[in-house]
mmCIF file of C-alpha atoms in Angstrom:
data_model
loop_
_atom_site.group_PDB
_atom_site.id
_atom_site.type_symbol
_atom_site.label_atom_id
_atom_site.label_comp_id
_atom_site.label_asym_id
_atom_site.label_seq_id
_atom_site.Cartn_x
_atom_site.Cartn_y
_atom_site.Cartn_z
ATOM 1 C CA MET A 15 2.367 9.026 -20.833
ATOM 2 C CA THR A 16 4.847 7.059 -18.705
ATOM 3 C CA ILE A 17 4.628 6.392 -14.966
ATOM 4 C CA THR A 18 7.465 4.685 -13.117
ATOM 5 C CA LEU A 19 6.624 2.288 -10.303
ATOM 6 C CA LEU A 20 9.121 1.279 -7.625
ATOM 7 C CA HIS A 21 8.432 -2.219 -6.273
ATOM 8 C CA THR A 22 10.090 -4.570 -3.819
ATOM 9 C CA ALA A 23 8.045 -7.581 -5.014
ATOM 10 C CA GLU A 24 7.766 -8.937 -8.553
ATOM 11 C CA ALA A 25 4.071 -9.757 -7.983
ATOM 12 C CA HIS A 26 3.206 -6.063 -8.122
ATOM 13 C CA ARG A 27 4.143 -5.845 -11.794
ATOM 14 C CA VAL A 28 1.095 -7.868 -12.858
ATOM 15 C CA ARG A 29 -1.112 -6.320 -10.173
ATOM 16 C CA PHE A 30 -0.572 -2.791 -11.440
ATOM 17 C CA ASP A 31 -0.576 -3.772 -15.117
ATOM 18 C CA ASN A 32 -4.050 -5.234 -14.595
ATOM 19 C CA ILE A 33 -5.278 -2.025 -12.968
ATOM 20 C CA ARG A 34 -3.735 0.026 -15.794
ATOM 21 C CA ASP A 35 -5.504 -2.124 -18.384
ATOM 22 C CA ARG A 36 -8.795 -1.438 -16.638
ATOM 23 C CA ILE A 37 -8.536 2.313 -16.026
ATOM 24 C CA ASN A 38 -6.280 3.608 -18.814
ATOM 25 C CA PRO A 39 -4.797 1.140 -21.336
ATOM 26 C CA ASP A 40 -2.810 3.914 -23.049
ATOM 27 C CA MET A 41 -0.714 4.563 -19.945
ATOM 28 C CA THR A 42 2.817 3.143 -20.015
ATOM 29 C CA LEU A 43 4.086 1.671 -16.755
ATOM 30 C CA LYS A 44 7.817 1.315 -16.218
ATOM 31 C CA HIS A 45 8.423 -1.179 -13.407
ATOM 32 C CA VAL A 46 11.562 -0.991 -11.277
ATOM 33 C CA VAL A 47 11.622 -4.126 -9.104
ATOM 34 C CA ARG A 48 14.198 -4.266 -6.292
ATOM 35 C CA PRO A 49 13.441 -7.012 -3.725
ATOM 36 C CA ARG A 50 16.742 -6.340 -1.962
ATOM 37 C CA TRP A 51 15.571 -2.835 -1.071
ATOM 38 C CA LEU A 52 13.030 -4.201 1.396
ATOM 39 C CA LYS A 53 15.552 -6.540 2.996
ATOM 40 C CA LYS A 54 18.096 -3.744 3.335
ATOM 41 C CA ALA A 55 15.503 -1.372 4.766
ATOM 42 C CA GLN A 56 14.498 -3.971 7.340
ATOM 43 C CA ASP A 57 18.108 -4.700 8.271
ATOM 44 C CA ASP A 58 19.658 -1.220 8.128
ATOM 45 C CA GLY A 59 16.732 1.213 7.981
ATOM 46 C CA ALA A 60 15.194 2.814 4.904
ATOM 47 C CA ALA A 61 17.533 5.808 5.193
ATOM 48 C CA ALA A 62 20.370 3.561 4.013
ATOM 49 C CA LEU A 63 18.723 3.545 0.578
ATOM 50 C CA GLU A 64 18.156 7.295 0.249
ATOM 51 C CA ASP A 65 20.786 7.956 -2.420
ATOM 52 C CA GLU A 66 19.931 4.915 -4.529
ATOM 53 C CA ILE A 67 16.193 5.556 -4.482
ATOM 54 C CA ALA A 68 16.655 9.269 -5.147
ATOM 55 C CA GLY A 69 18.820 8.430 -8.159
ATOM 56 C CA VAL A 70 16.174 6.158 -9.674
ATOM 57 C CA ILE A 71 13.482 8.771 -9.124
ATOM 58 C CA ALA A 72 15.601 11.547 -10.611
ATOM 59 C CA ARG A 73 16.124 9.535 -13.810
ATOM 60 C CA ALA A 74 12.471 8.532 -14.197
ATOM 61 C CA PRO A 75 10.542 9.848 -17.218
ATOM 62 C CA GLY A 76 7.511 11.317 -15.483
ATOM 63 C CA PRO A 77 5.768 10.745 -12.139
ATOM 64 C CA VAL A 78 6.965 7.994 -9.819
ATOM 65 C CA LEU A 79 4.849 5.816 -7.541
ATOM 66 C CA CYS A 80 6.502 3.849 -4.725
ATOM 67 C CA THR A 81 4.470 0.723 -3.968
ATOM 68 C CA CYS A 82 6.494 -0.349 -0.919
ATOM 69 C CA THR A 83 5.075 1.035 2.315
ATOM 70 C CA THR A 84 8.335 0.568 4.201
ATOM 71 C CA LEU A 85 10.217 2.720 1.686
ATOM 72 C CA GLY A 86 7.423 5.267 1.358
ATOM 73 C CA PRO A 87 8.892 8.090 3.459
ATOM 74 C CA VAL A 88 12.277 7.923 1.713
ATOM 75 C CA ALA A 89 10.697 7.779 -1.735
ATOM 76 C CA GLU A 90 8.361 10.651 -0.919
ATOM 77 C CA SER A 91 11.240 12.841 0.227
ATOM 78 C CA ALA A 92 12.860 12.248 -3.185
ATOM 79 C CA GLY A 93 9.737 13.273 -5.077
ATOM 80 C CA ALA A 94 7.705 10.064 -5.493
ATOM 81 C CA MET A 95 4.078 9.493 -4.557
ATOM 82 C CA ARG A 96 3.476 6.959 -1.810
ATOM 83 C CA VAL A 97 1.115 4.150 -2.773
ATOM 84 C CA ASP A 98 -0.837 4.446 0.458
ATOM 85 C CA TRP A 99 -1.384 8.219 0.574
ATOM 86 C CA PRO A 100 -4.631 8.330 -1.470
ATOM 87 C CA MET A 101 -5.944 5.408 0.607
ATOM 88 C CA MET A 102 -5.124 7.130 3.900
ATOM 89 C CA ARG A 103 -6.901 10.263 2.742
ATOM 90 C CA ALA A 104 -9.970 8.171 1.920
ATOM 91 C CA ALA A 105 -9.814 6.551 5.373
ATOM 92 C CA ALA A 106 -9.754 9.963 7.030
ATOM 93 C CA GLN A 107 -13.005 10.858 5.274
ATOM 94 C CA ALA A 108 -14.756 7.959 7.028
ATOM 95 C CA GLN A 109 -14.696 10.130 10.168
ATOM 96 C CA GLY A 110 -14.435 7.308 12.649
ATOM 97 C CA PRO A 111 -11.992 4.772 14.119
ATOM 98 C CA VAL A 112 -9.773 3.034 11.577
ATOM 99 C CA LEU A 113 -8.588 -0.572 11.668
ATOM 100 C CA MET A 114 -5.111 -0.677 10.115
ATOM 101 C CA ALA A 115 -4.114 -4.176 8.980
ATOM 102 C CA PHE A 116 -0.501 -4.970 8.096
ATOM 103 C CA CYS A 117 1.820 -7.952 7.743
ATOM 104 C CA LEU A 118 5.299 -6.433 7.982
ATOM 105 C CA GLU A 119 6.498 -4.825 11.196
ATOM 106 C CA SER A 120 8.549 -2.382 9.111
ATOM 107 C CA THR A 121 5.264 -1.152 7.644
ATOM 108 C CA TYR A 122 3.670 -0.206 10.948
ATOM 109 C CA ALA A 123 5.450 3.060 11.800
ATOM 110 C CA PRO A 124 5.344 4.680 8.335
ATOM 111 C CA SER A 125 1.741 3.575 7.775
ATOM 112 C CA LEU A 126 0.568 4.884 11.136
ATOM 113 C CA ALA A 127 2.373 8.193 10.654
ATOM 114 C CA LEU A 128 0.830 8.631 7.204
ATOM 115 C CA LEU A 129 -2.668 7.776 8.422
ATOM 116 C CA GLU A 130 -2.345 10.199 11.323
ATOM 117 C CA ARG A 131 -1.133 12.845 8.866
ATOM 118 C CA ALA A 132 -4.212 12.302 6.697
ATOM 119 C CA LEU A 133 -6.493 12.454 9.734
ATOM 120 C CA ALA A 134 -4.839 15.681 10.899
ATOM 121 C CA GLU A 135 -5.117 17.286 7.471
ATOM 122 C CA ASP A 136 -8.789 16.324 7.346
ATOM 123 C CA GLY A 137 -9.298 17.749 10.820
ATOM 124 C CA THR A 138 -10.727 14.472 12.089
ATOM 125 C CA PRO A 139 -8.297 12.780 14.518
ATOM 126 C CA GLN A 140 -9.530 9.263 15.265
ATOM 127 C CA LYS A 141 -8.551 6.100 17.075
ATOM 128 C CA VAL A 142 -6.394 3.737 15.023
ATOM 129 C CA TYR A 143 -6.578 0.045 15.858
ATOM 130 C CA PRO A 144 -3.511 -1.853 14.616
ATOM 131 C CA LEU A 145 -3.995 -5.392 13.316
ATOM 132 C CA PRO A 146 -0.546 -6.996 12.877
ATOM 133 C CA MET A 147 -0.430 -10.280 10.956
ATOM 134 C CA PRO A 148 3.267 -11.101 10.439
ATOM 135 C CA GLN A 149 2.572 -14.830 10.597
ATOM 136 C CA TYR A 150 0.974 -14.688 7.136
ATOM 137 C CA TRP A 151 3.710 -12.827 5.249
ATOM 138 C CA PRO A 152 5.530 -16.063 4.270
ATOM 139 C CA LEU A 153 2.449 -17.004 2.229
ATOM 140 C CA PHE A 154 2.878 -13.906 0.079
ATOM 141 C CA GLU A 155 6.603 -14.495 -0.272
ATOM 142 C CA ALA A 156 5.906 -18.059 -1.411
ATOM 143 C CA GLY A 157 3.432 -16.882 -4.052
ATOM 144 C CA GLU A 158 0.466 -18.434 -2.226
ATOM 145 C CA THR A 159 -1.714 -15.433 -2.968
ATOM 146 C CA GLU A 160 -5.101 -17.141 -2.657
ATOM 147 C CA ALA A 161 -4.263 -18.431 0.813
ATOM 148 C CA PHE A 162 -2.719 -15.073 1.762
ATOM 149 C CA ASP A 163 -5.828 -13.156 0.690
ATOM 150 C CA ALA A 164 -8.116 -15.610 2.483
ATOM 151 C CA VAL A 165 -6.408 -15.494 5.865
ATOM 152 C CA ILE A 166 -6.047 -11.700 5.763
ATOM 153 C CA ALA A 167 -9.747 -11.345 4.987
ATOM 154 C CA GLY A 168 -10.650 -13.737 7.795
ATOM 155 C CA GLU A 169 -8.573 -11.872 10.377
ATOM 156 C CA VAL A 170 -9.956 -8.485 9.293
ATOM 157 C CA ARG A 171 -13.542 -9.732 9.423
ATOM 158 C CA GLN A 172 -13.057 -11.095 12.931
ATOM 159 C CA ALA A 173 -11.323 -7.915 14.126
ATOM 160 C CA VAL A 174 -14.108 -5.671 12.811
ATOM 161 C CA GLU A 175 -16.768 -7.810 14.484
ATOM 162 C CA THR A 176 -14.829 -7.891 17.754
ATOM 163 C CA GLN A 177 -13.976 -4.179 17.839
ATOM 164 C CA GLY A 178 -17.472 -3.021 17.021
ATOM 165 C CA ASP A 179 -16.827 0.674 16.317
ATOM 166 C CA VAL A 180 -14.673 0.541 13.160
ATOM 167 C CA ALA A 181 -15.592 3.118 10.494
ATOM 168 C CA ALA A 182 -13.053 1.995 7.885
ATOM 169 C CA VAL A 183 -10.451 -0.681 7.313
ATOM 170 C CA VAL A 184 -7.061 0.092 5.784
ATOM 171 C CA LEU A 185 -5.093 -2.736 4.169
ATOM 172 C CA ALA A 186 -1.763 -1.056 4.727
ATOM 173 C CA GLN A 187 0.327 -2.932 2.155
ATOM 174 C CA ALA A 188 -0.333 -3.087 -1.593
ATOM 175 C CA SER A 189 0.238 -6.845 -1.384
ATOM 176 C CA MET A 190 -2.942 -7.164 0.710
ATOM 177 C CA ASP A 191 -5.125 -5.780 -2.077
ATOM 178 C CA GLY A 192 -6.666 -9.157 -2.955
ATOM 179 C CA ALA A 193 -8.283 -9.471 0.471
ATOM 180 C CA ALA A 194 -10.566 -6.512 -0.232
ATOM 181 C CA ALA A 195 -12.672 -8.465 -2.743
ATOM 182 C CA ARG A 196 -13.383 -11.055 -0.044
ATOM 183 C CA LEU A 197 -14.706 -8.376 2.294
ATOM 184 C CA GLU A 198 -17.191 -6.607 0.047
ATOM 185 C CA ASP A 199 -20.055 -7.749 2.275
ATOM 186 C CA LEU A 200 -18.530 -6.185 5.379
ATOM 187 C CA ASN A 201 -20.564 -3.349 6.832
ATOM 188 C CA VAL A 202 -17.608 -0.930 6.693
ATOM 189 C CA PRO A 203 -15.459 0.200 3.735
ATOM 190 C CA VAL A 204 -12.293 -1.845 3.210
ATOM 191 C CA LEU A 205 -9.659 0.301 1.528
ATOM 192 C CA SER A 206 -6.674 -0.981 -0.421
ATOM 193 C CA SER A 207 -4.041 1.144 -2.085
ATOM 194 C CA PRO A 208 -3.172 0.036 -5.656
ATOM 195 C CA ASP A 209 -6.242 1.235 -7.582
ATOM 196 C CA LEU A 210 -6.543 4.524 -5.679
ATOM 197 C CA ALA A 211 -2.826 5.204 -6.039
ATOM 198 C CA LEU A 212 -2.613 4.513 -9.756
ATOM 199 C CA ARG A 213 -5.583 6.777 -10.406
ATOM 200 C CA ALA A 214 -3.976 9.512 -8.317
ATOM 201 C CA VAL A 215 -0.597 9.344 -10.033
ATOM 202 C CA LEU A 216 -2.373 9.301 -13.400
ATOM 203 C CA ASP A 217 -4.006 12.599 -12.443
ATOM 204 C CA VAL A 218 -0.545 13.976 -11.688
ATOM 205 C CA ALA A 219 0.750 12.787 -15.043
ATOM 206 C CA ARG A 220 -2.116 14.520 -16.831
ATOM 207 C CA GLY A 221 -1.187 17.743 -15.081
#
């Protein structure tokens, strides 16, 4: 059983391998890492990569999971699963306002649209509170993951306490996954995408 993952950051290779080892060690993950895809999408729009991404997906042996939120809509249109879709569906089931945390401006529009789609499908439209944190993205790019996770968790904790009516928190980017472990004592569910997504695409692979 082989699942292909499309990444724009090398760090996701280990992240998803670790999840695979925990949930299904027999699953083979084929990692396609293209950092330049994110840069090009930010500069020229994700549509500029449609043909290239579609070609990779068409050649993949089995289901494909796109772990880049910015590229999600393009990858989905070519047949891939978006890493954040299972998470957004889980957020919709909270049936209350959702705090959506993100660090890349290019993530905001596709993440919001996907969350609103999940809420509509669930029949539970809710308020969505955006929490942009672009000032911390350089930490992730520099490999300072501990510091990145810590500041994300701190900002989310403060936002939940300030807002007061949050039913669920969405960590919109797969790179933010590490912050969830620092928020386990929060009084609302904090959802991150990698584990949920890999389990979902595994279900697809099993047929």
